[in-house]
Short mmCIF file of C-alpha atoms in Angstrom, two decimals:
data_model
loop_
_atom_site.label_atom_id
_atom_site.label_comp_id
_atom_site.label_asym_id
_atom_site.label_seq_id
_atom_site.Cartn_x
_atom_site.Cartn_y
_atom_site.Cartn_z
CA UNK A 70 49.43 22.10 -3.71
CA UNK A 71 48.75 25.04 -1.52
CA UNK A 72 44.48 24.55 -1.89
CA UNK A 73 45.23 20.80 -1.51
CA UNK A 74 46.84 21.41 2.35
CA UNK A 75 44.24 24.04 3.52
CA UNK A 76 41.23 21.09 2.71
CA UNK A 77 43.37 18.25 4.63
CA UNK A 78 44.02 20.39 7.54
CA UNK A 79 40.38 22.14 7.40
CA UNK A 80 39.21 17.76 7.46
CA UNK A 81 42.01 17.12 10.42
CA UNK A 82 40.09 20.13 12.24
CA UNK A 83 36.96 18.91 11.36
CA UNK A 84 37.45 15.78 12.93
CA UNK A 85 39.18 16.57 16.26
CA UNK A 86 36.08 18.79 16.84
CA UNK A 87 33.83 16.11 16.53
CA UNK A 88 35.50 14.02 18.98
CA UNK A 89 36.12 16.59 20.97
CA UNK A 90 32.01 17.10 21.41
CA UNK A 91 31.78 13.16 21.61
CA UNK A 92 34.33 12.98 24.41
CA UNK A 93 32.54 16.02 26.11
CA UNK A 94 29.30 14.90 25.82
CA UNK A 95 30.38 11.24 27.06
CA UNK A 96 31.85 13.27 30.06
CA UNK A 97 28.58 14.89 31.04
CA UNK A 98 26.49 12.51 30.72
CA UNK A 99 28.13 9.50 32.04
CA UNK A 100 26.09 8.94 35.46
CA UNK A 101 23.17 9.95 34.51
CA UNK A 102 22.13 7.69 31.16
CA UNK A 103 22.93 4.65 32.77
CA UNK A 104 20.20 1.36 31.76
CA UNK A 105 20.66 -0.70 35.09
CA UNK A 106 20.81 -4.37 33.93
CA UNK A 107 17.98 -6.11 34.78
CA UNK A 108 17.12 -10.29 34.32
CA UNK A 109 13.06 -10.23 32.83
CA UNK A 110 10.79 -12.86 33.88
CA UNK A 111 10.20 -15.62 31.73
CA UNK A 112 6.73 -15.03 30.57
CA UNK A 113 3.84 -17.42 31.60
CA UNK A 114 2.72 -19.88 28.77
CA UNK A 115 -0.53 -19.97 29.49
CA UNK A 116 -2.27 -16.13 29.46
CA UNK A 117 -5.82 -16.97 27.99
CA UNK A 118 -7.93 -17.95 30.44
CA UNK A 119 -8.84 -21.56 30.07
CA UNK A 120 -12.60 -21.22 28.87
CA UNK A 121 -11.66 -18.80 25.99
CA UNK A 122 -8.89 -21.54 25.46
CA UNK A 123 -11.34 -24.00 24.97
CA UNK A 124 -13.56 -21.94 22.52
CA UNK A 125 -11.14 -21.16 20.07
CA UNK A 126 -10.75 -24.35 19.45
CA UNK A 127 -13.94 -25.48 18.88
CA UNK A 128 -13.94 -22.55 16.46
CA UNK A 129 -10.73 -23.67 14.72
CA UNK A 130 -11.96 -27.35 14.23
CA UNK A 131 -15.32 -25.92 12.47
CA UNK A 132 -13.45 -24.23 10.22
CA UNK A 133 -10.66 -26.75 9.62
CA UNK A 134 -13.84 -29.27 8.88
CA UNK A 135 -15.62 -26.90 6.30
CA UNK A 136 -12.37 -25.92 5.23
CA UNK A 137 -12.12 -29.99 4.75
CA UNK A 138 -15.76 -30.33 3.32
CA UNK A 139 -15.42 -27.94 0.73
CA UNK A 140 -12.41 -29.62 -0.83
CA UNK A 141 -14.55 -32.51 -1.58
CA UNK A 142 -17.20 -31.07 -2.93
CA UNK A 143 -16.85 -29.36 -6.42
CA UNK A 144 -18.89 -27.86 -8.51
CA UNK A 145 -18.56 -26.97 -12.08
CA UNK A 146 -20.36 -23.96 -13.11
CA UNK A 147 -20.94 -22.60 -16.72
CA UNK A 148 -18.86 -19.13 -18.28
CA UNK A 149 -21.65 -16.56 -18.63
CA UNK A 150 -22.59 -16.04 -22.45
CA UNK A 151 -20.44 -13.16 -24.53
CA UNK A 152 -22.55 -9.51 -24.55
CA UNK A 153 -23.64 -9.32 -28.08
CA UNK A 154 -21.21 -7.19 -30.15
CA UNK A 155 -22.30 -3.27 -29.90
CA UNK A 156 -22.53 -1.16 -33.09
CA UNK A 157 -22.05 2.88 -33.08
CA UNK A 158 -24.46 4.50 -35.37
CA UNK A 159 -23.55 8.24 -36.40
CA UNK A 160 -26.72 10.02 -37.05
CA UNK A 161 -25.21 13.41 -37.31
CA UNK A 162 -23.21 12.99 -40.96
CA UNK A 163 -20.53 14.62 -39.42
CA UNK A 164 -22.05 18.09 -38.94
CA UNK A 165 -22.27 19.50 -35.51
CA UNK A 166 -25.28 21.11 -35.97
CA UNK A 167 -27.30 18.42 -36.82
CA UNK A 168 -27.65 19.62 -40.76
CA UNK A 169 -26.64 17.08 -43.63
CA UNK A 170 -25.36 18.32 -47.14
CA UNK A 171 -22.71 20.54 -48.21
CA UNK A 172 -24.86 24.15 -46.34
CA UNK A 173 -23.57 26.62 -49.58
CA UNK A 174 -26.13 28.22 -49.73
CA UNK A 175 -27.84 27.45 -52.91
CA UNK A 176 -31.33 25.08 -52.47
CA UNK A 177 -29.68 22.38 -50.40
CA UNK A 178 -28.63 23.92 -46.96
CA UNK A 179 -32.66 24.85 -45.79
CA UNK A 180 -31.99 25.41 -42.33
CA UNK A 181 -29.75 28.51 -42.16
CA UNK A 182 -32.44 30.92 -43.94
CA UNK A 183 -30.11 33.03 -45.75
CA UNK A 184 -30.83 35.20 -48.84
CA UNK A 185 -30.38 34.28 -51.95
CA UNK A 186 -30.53 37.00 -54.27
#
């Protein structure tokens, strides 16, 4: 009971302090963060000059009519052919050196040289 009082009144303490700071800082600051209300303009519909006005739209038609031509055209154009299928030849036999055979030494290894006697 006792640990249970100390964290409510530790949270009560907690709290005034912050509003404490908020009323404070309200206090401080309240002439000096003022936004004077102001009523905006309503902004001008036209901003593009006329002659750029005029191109853009010539520009947009074009592409609205090729846009409209190529809808009425189709073509129909053939899958490319499959790659023929690929086959892995291993040349080595499994040996990294390059020799074939079992390499024990009696006549079929050859390459390593060793004695025989």
């Amino acid at each position: 009971m006792g640990r249970g009082l100390i964290v409510a009144t530790l949270a009560l303490l907690g709290l005034l302090c912050a509003a404490g700071m908020g009323y404070g800082a309200y206090v401080v600051s309240r002439g000096s963060v003022a936004v004077p209300v102001t009523r905006l303009q309503e902004a001008p519909q036209s901003l593009t000059p006329s002659q750029v006005r005029a191109t853009a739209r010539a520009k947009a038609a074009k592409a609205k009519a090729r846009k409209r031509a190529r809808r009425t055209t189709t073509r129909t154009v053939a899958p490319p052919p499959p790659p023929p299928p690929t086959t892995t030849v291993d040349d080595h036999g499994g040996d990294r050196h390059g020799g074939g055979g079992s390499g024990g030494g009696g006549s079929g290894g050859g390459r390593h040289g060793g004695d025989d006697d």
